[in-house]
CSV table of C-alpha atoms in Angstrom, one decimal:
chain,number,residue,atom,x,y,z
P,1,UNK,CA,-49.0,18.4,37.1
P,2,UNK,CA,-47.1,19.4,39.7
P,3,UNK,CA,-45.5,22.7,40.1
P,4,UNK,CA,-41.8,22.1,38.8
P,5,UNK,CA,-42.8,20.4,35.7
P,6,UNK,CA,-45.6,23.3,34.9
P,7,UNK,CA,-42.0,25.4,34.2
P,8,UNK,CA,-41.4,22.8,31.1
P,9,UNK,CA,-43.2,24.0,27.9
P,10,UNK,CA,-45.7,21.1,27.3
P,11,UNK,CA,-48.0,20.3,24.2
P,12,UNK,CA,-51.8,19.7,24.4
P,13,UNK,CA,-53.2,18.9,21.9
P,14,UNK,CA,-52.4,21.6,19.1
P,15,UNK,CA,-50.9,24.0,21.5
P,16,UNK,CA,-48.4,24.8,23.8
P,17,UNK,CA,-48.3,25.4,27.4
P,18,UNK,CA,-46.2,27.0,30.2
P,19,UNK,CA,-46.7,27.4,33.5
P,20,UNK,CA,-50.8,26.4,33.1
P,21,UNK,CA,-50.6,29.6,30.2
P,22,UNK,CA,-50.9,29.1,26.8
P,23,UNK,CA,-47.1,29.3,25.3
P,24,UNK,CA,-46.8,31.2,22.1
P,25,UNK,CA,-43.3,30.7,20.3
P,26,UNK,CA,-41.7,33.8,19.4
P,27,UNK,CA,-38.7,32.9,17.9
P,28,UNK,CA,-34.8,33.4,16.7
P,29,UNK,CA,-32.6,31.5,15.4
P,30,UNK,CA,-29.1,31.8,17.0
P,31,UNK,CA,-26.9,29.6,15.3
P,32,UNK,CA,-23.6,31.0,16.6
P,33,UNK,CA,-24.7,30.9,20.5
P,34,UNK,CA,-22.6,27.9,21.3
P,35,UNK,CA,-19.1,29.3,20.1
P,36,UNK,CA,-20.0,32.9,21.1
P,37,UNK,CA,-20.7,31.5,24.8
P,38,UNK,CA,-17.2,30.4,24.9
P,39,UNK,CA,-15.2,31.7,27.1
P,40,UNK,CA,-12.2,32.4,24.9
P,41,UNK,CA,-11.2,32.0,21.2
P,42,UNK,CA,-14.4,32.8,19.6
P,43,UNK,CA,-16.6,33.5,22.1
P,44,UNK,CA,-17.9,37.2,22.7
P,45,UNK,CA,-20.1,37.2,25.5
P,46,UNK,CA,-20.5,40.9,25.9
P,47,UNK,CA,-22.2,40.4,22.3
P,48,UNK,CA,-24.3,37.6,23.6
P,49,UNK,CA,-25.8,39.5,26.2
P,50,UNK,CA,-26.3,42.4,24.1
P,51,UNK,CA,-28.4,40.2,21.9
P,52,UNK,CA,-30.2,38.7,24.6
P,53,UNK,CA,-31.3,41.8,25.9
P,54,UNK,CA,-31.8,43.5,22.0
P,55,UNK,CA,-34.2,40.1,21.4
P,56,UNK,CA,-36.2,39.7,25.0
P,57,UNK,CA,-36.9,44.1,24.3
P,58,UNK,CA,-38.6,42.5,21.0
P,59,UNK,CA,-40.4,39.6,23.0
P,60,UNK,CA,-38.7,37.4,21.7
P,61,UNK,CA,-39.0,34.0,24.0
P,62,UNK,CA,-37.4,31.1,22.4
P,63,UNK,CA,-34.1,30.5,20.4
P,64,UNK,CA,-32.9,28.1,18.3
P,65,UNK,CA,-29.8,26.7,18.7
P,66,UNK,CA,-27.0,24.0,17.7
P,67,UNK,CA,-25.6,21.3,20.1
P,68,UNK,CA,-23.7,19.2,17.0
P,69,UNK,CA,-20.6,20.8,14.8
P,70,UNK,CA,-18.6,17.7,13.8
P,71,UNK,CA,-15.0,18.7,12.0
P,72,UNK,CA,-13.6,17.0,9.1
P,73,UNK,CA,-10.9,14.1,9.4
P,74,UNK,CA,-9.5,16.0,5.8
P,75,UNK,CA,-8.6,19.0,7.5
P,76,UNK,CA,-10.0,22.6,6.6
P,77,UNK,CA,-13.3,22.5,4.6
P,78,UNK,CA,-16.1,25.4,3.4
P,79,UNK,CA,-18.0,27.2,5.4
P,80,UNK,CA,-17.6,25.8,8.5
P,81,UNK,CA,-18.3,26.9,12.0
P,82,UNK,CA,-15.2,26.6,14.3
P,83,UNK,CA,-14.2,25.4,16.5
P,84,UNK,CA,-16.4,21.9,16.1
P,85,UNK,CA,-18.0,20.6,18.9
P,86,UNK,CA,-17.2,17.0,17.8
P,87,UNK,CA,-13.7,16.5,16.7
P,88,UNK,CA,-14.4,13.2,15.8
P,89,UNK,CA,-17.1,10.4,16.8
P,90,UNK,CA,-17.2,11.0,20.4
P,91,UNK,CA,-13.9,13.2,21.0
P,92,UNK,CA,-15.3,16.3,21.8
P,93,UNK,CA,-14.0,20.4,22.8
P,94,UNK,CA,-14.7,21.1,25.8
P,95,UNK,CA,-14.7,24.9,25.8
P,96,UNK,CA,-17.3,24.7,23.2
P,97,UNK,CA,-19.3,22.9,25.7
P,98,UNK,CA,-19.0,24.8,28.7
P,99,UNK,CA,-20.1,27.8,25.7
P,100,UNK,CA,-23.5,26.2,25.4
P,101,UNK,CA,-23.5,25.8,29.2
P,102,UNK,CA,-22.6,29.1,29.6
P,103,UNK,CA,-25.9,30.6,26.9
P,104,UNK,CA,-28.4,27.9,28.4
P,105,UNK,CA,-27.7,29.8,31.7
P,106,UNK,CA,-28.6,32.9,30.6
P,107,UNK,CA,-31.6,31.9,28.9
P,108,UNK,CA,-34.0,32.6,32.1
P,109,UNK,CA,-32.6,35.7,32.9
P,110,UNK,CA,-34.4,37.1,29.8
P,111,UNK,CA,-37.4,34.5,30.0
P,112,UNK,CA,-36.6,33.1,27.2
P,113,UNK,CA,-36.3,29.0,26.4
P,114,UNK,CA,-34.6,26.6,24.3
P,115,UNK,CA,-35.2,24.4,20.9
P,116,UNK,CA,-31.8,22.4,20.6
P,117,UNK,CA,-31.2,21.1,17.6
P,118,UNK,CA,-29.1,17.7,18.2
P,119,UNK,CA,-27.8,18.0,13.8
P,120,UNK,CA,-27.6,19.4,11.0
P,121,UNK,CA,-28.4,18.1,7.2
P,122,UNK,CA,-26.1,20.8,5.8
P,123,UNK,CA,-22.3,21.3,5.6
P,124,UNK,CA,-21.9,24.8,7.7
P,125,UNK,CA,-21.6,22.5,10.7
P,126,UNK,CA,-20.4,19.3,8.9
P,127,UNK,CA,-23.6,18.0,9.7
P,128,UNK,CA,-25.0,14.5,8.4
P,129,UNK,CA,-22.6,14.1,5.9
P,130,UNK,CA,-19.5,14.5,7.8
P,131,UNK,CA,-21.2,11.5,9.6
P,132,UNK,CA,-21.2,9.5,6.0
P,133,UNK,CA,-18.0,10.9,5.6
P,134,UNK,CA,-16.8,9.7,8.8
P,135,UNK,CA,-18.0,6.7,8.5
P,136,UNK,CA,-17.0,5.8,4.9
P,137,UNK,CA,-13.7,7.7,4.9
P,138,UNK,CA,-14.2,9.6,1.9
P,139,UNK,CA,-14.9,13.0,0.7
P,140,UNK,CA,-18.1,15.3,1.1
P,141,UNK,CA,-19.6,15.9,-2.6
P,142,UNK,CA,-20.0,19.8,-1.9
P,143,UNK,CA,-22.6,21.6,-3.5
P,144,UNK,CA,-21.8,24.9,-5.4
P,145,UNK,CA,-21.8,27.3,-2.4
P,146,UNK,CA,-20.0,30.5,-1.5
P,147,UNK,CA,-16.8,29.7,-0.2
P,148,UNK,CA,-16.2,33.1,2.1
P,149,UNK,CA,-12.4,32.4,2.4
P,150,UNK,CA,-12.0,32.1,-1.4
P,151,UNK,CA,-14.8,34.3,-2.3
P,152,UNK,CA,-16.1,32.1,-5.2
P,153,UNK,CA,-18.8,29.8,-6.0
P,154,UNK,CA,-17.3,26.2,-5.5
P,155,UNK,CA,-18.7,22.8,-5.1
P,156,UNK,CA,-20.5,20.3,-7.4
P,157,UNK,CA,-24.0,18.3,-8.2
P,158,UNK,CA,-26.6,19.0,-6.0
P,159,UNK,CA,-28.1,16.1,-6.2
P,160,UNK,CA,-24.9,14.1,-5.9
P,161,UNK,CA,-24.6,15.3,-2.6
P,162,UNK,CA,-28.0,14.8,-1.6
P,163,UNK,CA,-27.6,11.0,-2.3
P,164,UNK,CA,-24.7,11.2,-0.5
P,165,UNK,CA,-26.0,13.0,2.6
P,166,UNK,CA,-28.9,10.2,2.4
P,167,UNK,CA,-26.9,7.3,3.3
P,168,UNK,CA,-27.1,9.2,6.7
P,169,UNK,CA,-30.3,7.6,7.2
P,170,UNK,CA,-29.2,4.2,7.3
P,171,UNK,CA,-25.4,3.8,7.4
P,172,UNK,CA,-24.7,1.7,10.4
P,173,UNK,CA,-21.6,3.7,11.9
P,174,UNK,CA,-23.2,7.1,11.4
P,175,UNK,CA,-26.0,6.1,13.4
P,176,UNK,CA,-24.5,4.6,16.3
P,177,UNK,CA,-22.3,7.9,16.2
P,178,UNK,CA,-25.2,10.4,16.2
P,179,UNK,CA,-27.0,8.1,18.9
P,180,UNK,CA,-24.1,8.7,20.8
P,181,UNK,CA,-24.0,12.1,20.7
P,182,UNK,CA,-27.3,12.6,21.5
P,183,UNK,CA,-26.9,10.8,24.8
P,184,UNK,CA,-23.4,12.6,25.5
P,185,UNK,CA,-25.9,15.9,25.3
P,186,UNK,CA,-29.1,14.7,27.1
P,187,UNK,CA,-26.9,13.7,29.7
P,188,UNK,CA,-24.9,16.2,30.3
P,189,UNK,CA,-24.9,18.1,33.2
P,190,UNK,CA,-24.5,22.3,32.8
P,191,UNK,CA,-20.8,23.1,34.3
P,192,UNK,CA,-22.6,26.8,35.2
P,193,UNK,CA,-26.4,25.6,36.8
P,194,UNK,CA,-25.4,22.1,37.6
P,195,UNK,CA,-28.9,21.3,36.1
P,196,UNK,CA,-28.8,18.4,33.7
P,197,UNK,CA,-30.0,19.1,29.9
P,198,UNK,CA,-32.9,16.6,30.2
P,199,UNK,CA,-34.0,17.6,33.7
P,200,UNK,CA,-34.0,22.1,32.1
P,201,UNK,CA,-37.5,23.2,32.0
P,202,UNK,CA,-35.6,26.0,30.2
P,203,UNK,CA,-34.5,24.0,27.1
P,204,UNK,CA,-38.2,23.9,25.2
P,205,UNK,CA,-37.6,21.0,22.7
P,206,UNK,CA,-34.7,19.1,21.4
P,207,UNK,CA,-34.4,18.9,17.4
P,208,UNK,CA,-33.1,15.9,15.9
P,209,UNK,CA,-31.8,17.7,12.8
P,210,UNK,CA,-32.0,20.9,11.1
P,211,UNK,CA,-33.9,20.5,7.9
P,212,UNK,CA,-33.7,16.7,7.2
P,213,UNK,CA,-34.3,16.1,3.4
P,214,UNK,CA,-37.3,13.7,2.5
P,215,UNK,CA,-35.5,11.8,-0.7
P,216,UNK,CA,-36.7,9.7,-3.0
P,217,UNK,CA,-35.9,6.1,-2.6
P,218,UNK,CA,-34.9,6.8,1.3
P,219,UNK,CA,-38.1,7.2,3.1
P,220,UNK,CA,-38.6,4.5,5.0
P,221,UNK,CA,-34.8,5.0,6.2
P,222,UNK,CA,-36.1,8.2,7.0
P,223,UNK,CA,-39.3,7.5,8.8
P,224,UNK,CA,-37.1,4.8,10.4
P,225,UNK,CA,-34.5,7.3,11.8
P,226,UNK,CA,-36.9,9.6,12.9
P,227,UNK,CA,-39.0,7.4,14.9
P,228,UNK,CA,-36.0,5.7,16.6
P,229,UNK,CA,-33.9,9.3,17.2
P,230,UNK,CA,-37.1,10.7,19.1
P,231,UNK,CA,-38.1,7.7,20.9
P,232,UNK,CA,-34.7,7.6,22.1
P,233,UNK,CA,-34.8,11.3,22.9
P,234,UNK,CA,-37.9,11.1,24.8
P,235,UNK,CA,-36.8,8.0,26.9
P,236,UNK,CA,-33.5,10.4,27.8
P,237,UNK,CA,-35.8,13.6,28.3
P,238,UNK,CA,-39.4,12.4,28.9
P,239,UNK,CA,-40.4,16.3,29.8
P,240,UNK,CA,-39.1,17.7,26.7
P,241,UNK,CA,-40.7,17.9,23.0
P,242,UNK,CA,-39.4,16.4,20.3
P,243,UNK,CA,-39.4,17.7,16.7
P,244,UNK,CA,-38.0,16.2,13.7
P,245,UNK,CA,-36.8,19.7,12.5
P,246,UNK,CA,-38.3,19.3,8.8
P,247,UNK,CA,-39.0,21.9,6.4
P,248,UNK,CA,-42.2,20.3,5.9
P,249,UNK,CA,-42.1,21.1,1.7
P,250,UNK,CA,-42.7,18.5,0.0
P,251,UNK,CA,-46.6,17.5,0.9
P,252,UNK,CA,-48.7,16.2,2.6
P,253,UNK,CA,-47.6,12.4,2.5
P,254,UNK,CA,-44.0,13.6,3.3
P,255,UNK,CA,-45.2,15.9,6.0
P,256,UNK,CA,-47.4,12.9,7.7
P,257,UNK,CA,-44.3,10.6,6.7
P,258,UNK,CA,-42.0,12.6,9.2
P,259,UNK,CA,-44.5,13.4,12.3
P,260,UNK,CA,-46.2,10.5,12.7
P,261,UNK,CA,-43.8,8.8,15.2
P,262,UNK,CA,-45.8,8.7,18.8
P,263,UNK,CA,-42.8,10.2,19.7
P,264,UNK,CA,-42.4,13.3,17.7
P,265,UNK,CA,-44.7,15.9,20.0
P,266,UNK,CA,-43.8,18.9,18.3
P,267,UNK,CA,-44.4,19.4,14.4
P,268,UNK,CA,-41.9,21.7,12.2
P,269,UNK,CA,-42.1,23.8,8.9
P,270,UNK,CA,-40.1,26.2,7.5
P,271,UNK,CA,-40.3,28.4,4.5
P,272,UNK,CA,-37.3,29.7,2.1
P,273,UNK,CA,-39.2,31.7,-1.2
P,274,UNK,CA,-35.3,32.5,-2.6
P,275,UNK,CA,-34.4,28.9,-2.0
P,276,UNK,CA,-37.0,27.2,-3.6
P,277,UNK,CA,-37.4,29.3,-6.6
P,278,UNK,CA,-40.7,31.4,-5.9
P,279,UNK,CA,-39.1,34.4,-5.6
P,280,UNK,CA,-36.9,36.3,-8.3
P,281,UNK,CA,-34.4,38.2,-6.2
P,282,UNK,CA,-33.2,40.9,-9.2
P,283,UNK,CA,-36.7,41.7,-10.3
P,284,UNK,CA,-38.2,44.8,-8.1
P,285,UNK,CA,-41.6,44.2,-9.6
P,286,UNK,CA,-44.2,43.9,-6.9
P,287,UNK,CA,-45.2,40.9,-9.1
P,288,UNK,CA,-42.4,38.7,-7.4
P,289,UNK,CA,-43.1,39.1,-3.8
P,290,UNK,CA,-46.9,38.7,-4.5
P,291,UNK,CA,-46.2,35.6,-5.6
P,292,UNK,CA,-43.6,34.7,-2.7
P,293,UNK,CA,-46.5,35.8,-0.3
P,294,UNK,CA,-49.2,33.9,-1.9
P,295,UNK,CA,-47.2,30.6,-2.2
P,296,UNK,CA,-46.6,31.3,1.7
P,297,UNK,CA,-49.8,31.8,2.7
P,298,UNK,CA,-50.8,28.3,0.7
P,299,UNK,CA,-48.1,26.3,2.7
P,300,UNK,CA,-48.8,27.8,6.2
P,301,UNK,CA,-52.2,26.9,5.6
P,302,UNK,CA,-51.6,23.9,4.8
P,303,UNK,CA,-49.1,22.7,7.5
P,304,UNK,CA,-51.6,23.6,10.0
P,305,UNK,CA,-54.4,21.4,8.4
P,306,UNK,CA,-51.8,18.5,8.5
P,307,UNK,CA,-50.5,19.0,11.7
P,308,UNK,CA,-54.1,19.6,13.4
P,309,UNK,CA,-54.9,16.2,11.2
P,310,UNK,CA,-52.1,14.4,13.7
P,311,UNK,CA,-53.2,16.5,16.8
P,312,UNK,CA,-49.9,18.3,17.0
P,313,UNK,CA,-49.0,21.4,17.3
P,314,UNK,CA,-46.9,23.1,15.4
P,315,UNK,CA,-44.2,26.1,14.8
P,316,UNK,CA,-43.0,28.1,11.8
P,317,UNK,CA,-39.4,27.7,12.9
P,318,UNK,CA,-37.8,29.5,10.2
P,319,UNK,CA,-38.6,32.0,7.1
P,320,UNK,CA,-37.0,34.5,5.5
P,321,UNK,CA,-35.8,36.9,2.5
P,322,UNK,CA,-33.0,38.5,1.3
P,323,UNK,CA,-32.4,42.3,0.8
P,324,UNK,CA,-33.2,44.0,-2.3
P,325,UNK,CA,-30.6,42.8,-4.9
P,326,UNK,CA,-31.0,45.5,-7.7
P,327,UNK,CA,-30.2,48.6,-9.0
P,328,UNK,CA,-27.4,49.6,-6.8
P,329,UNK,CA,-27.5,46.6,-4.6
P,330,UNK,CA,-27.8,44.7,-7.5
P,331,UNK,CA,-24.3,42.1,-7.4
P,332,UNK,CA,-24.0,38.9,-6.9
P,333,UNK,CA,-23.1,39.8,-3.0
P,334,UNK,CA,-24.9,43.2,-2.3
P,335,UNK,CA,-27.8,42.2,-0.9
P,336,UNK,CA,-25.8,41.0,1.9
P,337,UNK,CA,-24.5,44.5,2.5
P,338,UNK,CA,-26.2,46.0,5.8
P,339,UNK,CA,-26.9,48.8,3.5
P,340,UNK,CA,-29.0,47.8,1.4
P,341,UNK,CA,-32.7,48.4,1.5
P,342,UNK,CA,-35.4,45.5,2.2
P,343,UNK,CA,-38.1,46.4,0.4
P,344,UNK,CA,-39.6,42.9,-0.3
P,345,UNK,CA,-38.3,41.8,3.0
P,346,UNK,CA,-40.3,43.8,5.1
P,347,UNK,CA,-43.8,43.3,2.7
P,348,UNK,CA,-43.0,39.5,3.4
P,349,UNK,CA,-42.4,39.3,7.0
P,350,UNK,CA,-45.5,41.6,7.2
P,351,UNK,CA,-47.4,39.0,5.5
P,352,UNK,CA,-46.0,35.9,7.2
P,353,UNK,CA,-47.0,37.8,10.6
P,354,UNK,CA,-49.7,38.4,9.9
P,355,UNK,CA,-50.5,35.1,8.3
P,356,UNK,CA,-49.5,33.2,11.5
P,357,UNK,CA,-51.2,35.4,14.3
């Protein structure tokens, strides 16, 4: 290996390397990056760099970012970050590009690299189902989520809208759009380094979606999409790893289902207690986060027997707890307040720590 491509993160086996060292991912998400980068409208660089320099003083040395938003043809919708990147298949803003120019150039100033996530399953960004939507002219089925502009619960069927979101998979039109955007952004070339995306030893891995739902009834479209969208990804980026993104939650059999492409190099898992119903949010019992920490501990064990099973290796990309939500935080919003206290919070990420070290 010669010297330039020893900068690229690189996997062996079930581990990382950098630089002939072993590379151990200490991650944050940083969802926002692209429209903070901007250079107007949203963008707040001063903040950037202040969290740059807050998260490298931590030793923190990866982030995990978005290169999709994709607006709605029907105007305004929920939750949304804005500007979009995509304003529609392949119409694009550019000063929300040159903002994830701008934060990929700052990366190596705090040694820090890049996963890029190329999509999104959920509707904060639009996301796979503004592709369907796209694609079939028609409505996204929301789920019930906080609307922060309205400030109430909206949306519908959960499920409705995950048979929706599925048609993703294998609708003809979305995938020739999302194929297309992921060569618009392998190829691009950063406005600020003049270093192309697929030739950046700083970007780590590209993601081809955040959190990608295994469905019943859809899994061969899914194994299908996955194995083309990284193949195509590593043909574009041959240096860079590739992982699917997946929360890795539903077993074994899904967990194999959606890393066994040859060209998948890097394996994914996250864990949400709140989200999945392990942990009781309004119960300050040490009963609940006993259990939240125990059914962690099970699925990180787990992951790591399946991925070592495929001779990958593989990251905890994203976990997480609210704060504590009774007593006087105890509303439906509270435990979003800065305020209040995180009790459980800090016994978790205590546990996951030390769980994954």
């Amino acid at each position: 290996m010669t010297a330039q491509n020893a900068q690229f993160v690189t996997a062996h086996n079930t581990h990382l390397e950098r630089n002939h060292h072993t590379f151990v991912v200490r991650g944050a998400n940083y969802w926002q990056a692209m429209n903070l980068g901007m250079a107007s409208g949203p963008g707040n660089r001063s903040r950037v760099l202040h969290d740059l320099q807050q998260l490298s003083s931590m030793g923190i040395n990866t982030l995990r970012i978005l290169a999709a938003s994709e607006a709605s043809q029907f105007g305004q919708a929920p939750d949304r970050i804005r500007p979009e990147l995509t304003q529609s298949p392949g119409i694009y803003n550019n000063d929300v590009w040159e903002g994830l120019d701008w934060i990929l150039a700052q990366l190596p100033h705090f040694n820090m690299t890049a996963c890029i996530s190329l999509g999104n399953f959920w509707t904060w960004s639009g996301g796979a189902p503004q592709y369907v939507s796209w694609a079939t002219n028609t409505r996204i089925p929301y789920p019930v989520q906080w609307d922060h502009k309205q400030k109430v619960f909206a949306g519908g069927d959960y499920d409705e809208f995950l048979t929706y979101t599925a048609h993703f998979y294998n609708n003809t039109h979305a995938q020739k759009w999302y194929r297309t955007h992921i060569r618009r952004v392998l190829t691009r070339t950063n406005s600020v380094t003049n270093v192309p995306y697929r030739r950046d030893p700083n970007i780590m891995a590209w993601e081809l979606m955040n959190e990608p739902q295994y469905i019943r009834g859809y899994e061969l479209e899914l194994a299908k999409w996955i194995d083309d969208s990284a193949r195509l990804v590593h043909a574009l980026a041959p240096m860079h790893l590739v992982t699917p993104g997946a929360e890795s939650k539903n077993g074994a059999h899904a967990f194999k289902l959606m890393h066994a492409s040859p060209y998948v190099t890097l394996a994914s898992c996250h864990f949400w207690p709140l989200n999945w119903g392990y942990y009781n949010a309004t119960d300050p019992t040490i009963h609940s986060i006993q259990e939240s920490i125990s059914k962690m501990q099970v699925f990180v064990r787990n992951n790591a027997q399946w991925t070592c099973e495929l001779n990958k290796p593989t990251v905890l990309f994203e976990f997480g707890l609210m704060r504590d939500n009774w007593g006087k935080w105890g509303g439906p919003l509270d435990a979003y307040d800065p305020r209040a206290p995180v009790t459980h919070r800090d016994m978790f990420y205590q546990a996951v720590y030390k769980e994954v070290t």
